[in-house]
mmCIF file of C-alpha atoms in Angstrom:
data_model
loop_
_atom_site.group_PDB
_atom_site.id
_atom_site.type_symbol
_atom_site.label_atom_id
_atom_site.label_comp_id
_atom_site.label_asym_id
_atom_site.label_seq_id
_atom_site.Cartn_x
_atom_site.Cartn_y
_atom_site.Cartn_z
ATOM 1 C CA MET S 25 143.984 60.638 48.307
ATOM 2 C CA THR S 26 142.477 61.317 51.747
ATOM 3 C CA GLY S 27 145.529 63.272 52.880
ATOM 4 C CA ALA S 28 145.370 65.432 49.767
ATOM 5 C CA LEU S 29 141.653 66.113 50.271
ATOM 6 C CA PHE S 30 142.354 67.037 53.893
ATOM 7 C CA GLU S 31 144.823 69.698 52.739
ATOM 8 C CA ILE S 32 142.664 70.840 49.809
ATOM 9 C CA ALA S 33 139.767 71.637 52.162
ATOM 10 C CA PHE S 34 141.655 74.564 53.681
ATOM 11 C CA LEU S 35 143.231 75.631 50.400
ATOM 12 C CA LEU S 36 139.744 76.043 48.930
ATOM 13 C CA ALA S 37 138.747 78.380 51.769
ATOM 14 C CA ALA S 38 142.028 80.306 51.981
ATOM 15 C CA PRO S 39 141.389 82.737 49.088
ATOM 16 C CA PHE S 40 138.222 83.996 50.753
ATOM 17 C CA TRP S 41 139.998 84.461 54.081
ATOM 18 C CA LEU S 42 142.821 86.307 52.307
ATOM 19 C CA LEU S 43 140.365 88.666 50.620
ATOM 20 C CA MET S 44 138.673 89.514 53.925
ATOM 21 C CA ILE S 45 141.993 90.031 55.720
ATOM 22 C CA LEU S 46 144.199 91.612 53.050
ATOM 23 C CA ALA S 47 141.663 93.360 50.790
ATOM 24 C CA PRO S 48 138.803 94.309 53.111
ATOM 25 C CA ARG S 49 138.026 97.581 51.325
ATOM 26 C CA TRP S 50 138.114 96.167 47.802
ATOM 27 C CA LYS S 51 134.523 96.319 46.544
ATOM 28 C CA PRO S 52 134.295 92.687 45.329
ATOM 29 C CA THR S 53 135.423 91.418 48.750
ATOM 30 C CA ALA S 54 132.140 92.408 50.400
ATOM 31 C CA ARG S 55 130.100 90.870 47.574
ATOM 32 C CA ILE S 56 132.042 87.635 47.789
ATOM 33 C CA ALA S 57 131.807 87.542 51.602
ATOM 34 C CA ALA S 58 128.043 88.049 51.361
ATOM 35 C CA SER S 59 127.658 84.826 49.376
ATOM 36 C CA PRO S 60 127.165 81.493 51.127
ATOM 37 C CA LEU S 61 128.306 79.805 47.903
ATOM 38 C CA THR S 62 131.944 80.242 48.910
ATOM 39 C CA VAL S 63 131.703 77.067 50.986
ATOM 40 C CA LEU S 64 130.437 74.828 48.159
ATOM 41 C CA PRO S 65 133.899 73.596 47.094
ATOM 42 C CA VAL S 66 134.747 72.749 50.701
ATOM 43 C CA LEU S 67 131.421 70.959 51.087
ATOM 44 C CA ALA S 68 132.234 68.929 47.961
ATOM 45 C CA VAL S 69 135.402 67.779 49.732
ATOM 46 C CA TYR S 70 133.300 67.004 52.819
ATOM 47 C CA LEU S 71 130.911 64.835 50.801
ATOM 48 C CA THR S 72 133.787 63.043 49.071
ATOM 49 C CA MET S 73 135.206 62.107 52.458
ATOM 50 C CA ALA S 74 131.940 61.560 54.352
ATOM 51 C CA VAL S 75 130.175 59.241 51.907
ATOM 52 C CA PRO S 76 132.645 56.328 52.320
ATOM 53 C CA VAL S 77 132.271 56.480 56.120
ATOM 54 C CA PHE S 78 128.582 57.355 56.197
ATOM 55 C CA PRO S 79 127.584 54.365 58.398
ATOM 56 C CA GLU S 80 130.128 55.434 61.031
ATOM 57 C CA LEU S 81 129.163 59.082 60.610
ATOM 58 C CA TRP S 82 125.480 58.220 61.037
ATOM 59 C CA THR S 83 126.257 56.218 64.177
ATOM 60 C CA ALA S 84 128.246 59.146 65.608
ATOM 61 C CA VAL S 85 125.468 61.690 65.014
ATOM 62 C CA ARG S 86 122.505 59.408 65.732
ATOM 63 C CA SER S 87 123.501 58.747 69.310
ATOM 64 C CA PRO S 88 126.512 60.912 70.084
ATOM 65 C CA ASP S 89 128.994 59.822 72.687
ATOM 66 C CA ILE S 90 132.721 60.341 72.949
ATOM 67 C CA ASP S 91 133.669 56.764 72.043
ATOM 68 C CA THR S 92 131.579 56.713 68.868
ATOM 69 C CA PHE S 93 133.003 60.067 67.836
ATOM 70 C CA ARG S 94 136.524 58.842 68.591
ATOM 71 C CA ASP S 95 135.879 55.803 66.394
ATOM 72 C CA LEU S 96 134.759 58.067 63.549
ATOM 73 C CA THR S 97 137.778 60.348 63.798
ATOM 74 C CA ALA S 98 140.129 57.354 63.947
ATOM 75 C CA LEU S 99 139.191 56.733 60.306
ATOM 76 C CA ALA S 100 141.119 58.915 57.850
ATOM 77 C CA ASN S 101 137.968 59.838 55.924
ATOM 78 C CA GLY S 102 136.109 60.441 59.176
ATOM 79 C CA ALA S 103 138.718 62.867 60.470
ATOM 80 C CA GLY S 104 138.961 64.471 57.033
ATOM 81 C CA ALA S 105 135.199 64.912 56.800
ATOM 82 C CA ILE S 106 135.058 66.531 60.230
ATOM 83 C CA TRP S 107 137.955 68.809 59.220
ATOM 84 C CA ALA S 108 136.206 69.877 55.990
ATOM 85 C CA GLN S 109 133.008 70.538 57.951
ATOM 86 C CA VAL S 110 134.906 72.725 60.419
ATOM 87 C CA ILE S 111 136.613 74.611 57.563
ATOM 88 C CA ALA S 112 133.246 75.275 55.867
ATOM 89 C CA TRP S 113 131.526 76.481 59.049
ATOM 90 C CA ASP S 114 134.519 78.579 60.077
ATOM 91 C CA LEU S 115 134.483 80.272 56.675
ATOM 92 C CA LEU S 116 130.774 81.075 56.986
ATOM 93 C CA LEU S 117 131.417 82.392 60.493
ATOM 94 C CA GLY S 118 134.327 84.504 59.266
ATOM 95 C CA GLN S 119 132.222 85.918 56.445
ATOM 96 C CA TRP S 120 129.488 86.902 58.903
ATOM 97 C CA MET S 121 132.043 88.501 61.207
ATOM 98 C CA PHE S 122 133.587 90.397 58.289
ATOM 99 C CA LEU S 123 130.228 91.747 57.109
ATOM 100 C CA GLU S 124 129.076 92.545 60.636
ATOM 101 C CA GLY S 125 132.365 94.301 61.330
ATOM 102 C CA ARG S 126 131.836 96.452 58.232
ATOM 103 C CA ARG S 127 128.274 97.210 59.295
ATOM 104 C CA LEU S 128 129.483 98.282 62.710
ATOM 105 C CA GLY S 129 132.320 100.331 61.275
ATOM 106 C CA ILE S 130 135.048 98.255 62.948
ATOM 107 C CA SER S 131 138.425 99.069 61.441
ATOM 108 C CA PRO S 132 139.936 96.479 59.086
ATOM 109 C CA LEU S 133 143.101 96.840 61.189
ATOM 110 C CA ALA S 134 141.161 95.314 64.100
ATOM 111 C CA MET S 135 139.181 92.842 62.013
ATOM 112 C CA GLY S 136 142.218 91.395 60.207
ATOM 113 C CA PRO S 137 143.876 89.926 63.307
ATOM 114 C CA LEU S 138 140.490 88.888 64.637
ATOM 115 C CA LEU S 139 139.796 86.951 61.438
ATOM 116 C CA VAL S 140 143.219 85.292 61.705
ATOM 117 C CA LEU S 141 142.355 84.276 65.267
ATOM 118 C CA THR S 142 139.071 82.885 63.956
ATOM 119 C CA ILE S 143 140.853 80.823 61.298
ATOM 120 C CA LEU S 144 143.098 79.296 63.943
ATOM 121 C CA PHE S 145 140.735 79.059 66.934
ATOM 122 C CA SER S 146 137.225 79.944 65.818
ATOM 123 C CA PRO S 147 135.561 79.766 69.252
ATOM 124 C CA PHE S 148 138.076 82.265 70.674
ATOM 125 C CA GLY S 149 137.758 84.515 67.642
ATOM 126 C CA LEU S 150 133.987 84.438 67.878
ATOM 127 C CA LEU S 151 134.003 85.238 71.601
ATOM 128 C CA VAL S 152 136.329 88.216 71.099
ATOM 129 C CA PHE S 153 134.242 89.437 68.162
ATOM 130 C CA LEU S 154 130.979 89.101 70.091
ATOM 131 C CA ALA S 155 132.463 91.119 72.962
ATOM 132 C CA LEU S 156 133.698 93.771 70.522
ATOM 133 C CA ARG S 157 130.337 93.779 68.773
ATOM 134 C CA ALA S 158 128.477 94.195 72.070
ATOM 135 C CA ALA S 159 130.763 97.047 73.143
ATOM 136 C CA ARG S 160 130.461 98.720 69.764
ATOM 137 C CA THR S 161 126.674 98.377 69.706
ATOM 138 C CA ARG S 162 126.336 99.544 73.313
ATOM 139 C CA ALA S 163 128.433 102.589 72.536
ATOM 140 C CA GLY S 164 126.052 103.372 69.674
ATOM 141 C CA LYS S 165 128.838 103.285 67.122
ATOM 142 C CA ALA S 166 127.052 100.985 64.694
ATOM 143 C CA LEU S 167 126.268 102.559 61.373
ATOM 144 C CA PRO S 168 122.562 103.250 60.831
ATOM 145 C CA ALA S 169 120.902 100.643 58.628
ATOM 146 C CA ARG S 170 120.319 103.032 55.741
ATOM 147 C CA THR S 171 123.970 104.033 55.544
ATOM 148 C CA SER S 172 125.463 100.617 56.140
ATOM 149 C CA PRO S 173 128.234 99.479 53.804
ATOM 150 C CA ASP S 174 127.030 98.563 50.346
ATOM 151 C CA VAL S 175 127.836 94.825 50.391
ATOM 152 C CA HIS S 176 125.493 93.858 47.572
ATOM 153 C CA GLY S 177 126.504 96.568 45.120
ATOM 154 C CA LEU S 178 123.273 98.505 45.488
ATOM 155 C CA SER S 179 123.520 102.199 46.091
ATOM 156 C CA ASP S 180 121.690 104.006 48.883
ATOM 157 C CA SER S 181 120.683 106.718 46.457
ATOM 158 C CA PRO S 182 117.008 107.518 45.812
ATOM 159 C CA ALA S 183 117.240 105.392 42.679
ATOM 160 C CA ARG S 184 117.366 102.170 44.700
ATOM 161 C CA GLY S 185 117.993 98.988 42.871
ATOM 162 C CA ARG S 186 120.580 100.452 40.526
ATOM 163 C CA ILE S 187 123.958 98.849 40.560
ATOM 164 C CA SER S 188 126.754 101.107 41.839
ATOM 165 C CA GLY S 189 129.138 102.228 39.206
ATOM 166 C CA ASP S 190 126.610 101.996 36.343
#
């Protein structure tokens, strides 16, 4: 059961990553990426794996040291819980990067590989994105706030608050 939950954690996040990478200009993608609720299924997996090892988890976070953390990750549910936590936080990070990339006008052709890098090695992906973001902002290429991409489905027309497409 633990092995299956370990694999399910990523499978629950994968559709959101695929949307951001393969369908970045599809209108629902931005709405979905703007929601923190995307991580709830992954967090359910986390809780399922963390609850049985909560005493060990509490010990590892109460007074962190490498040996206590090693003991936690030596347990199948401990390693699985840490994995699910990483998957959830990486997805939230990827969603922020996706939305920020849209706001800055970064091409989806650049963001796609960057999001793949973030899936695989999130610290590297984040560092590259932050450098790109800084360069883009410094160059003044960010879109002005009032003309930023419409991620919530609200138009920038004078009739604010109306849903686009209505």
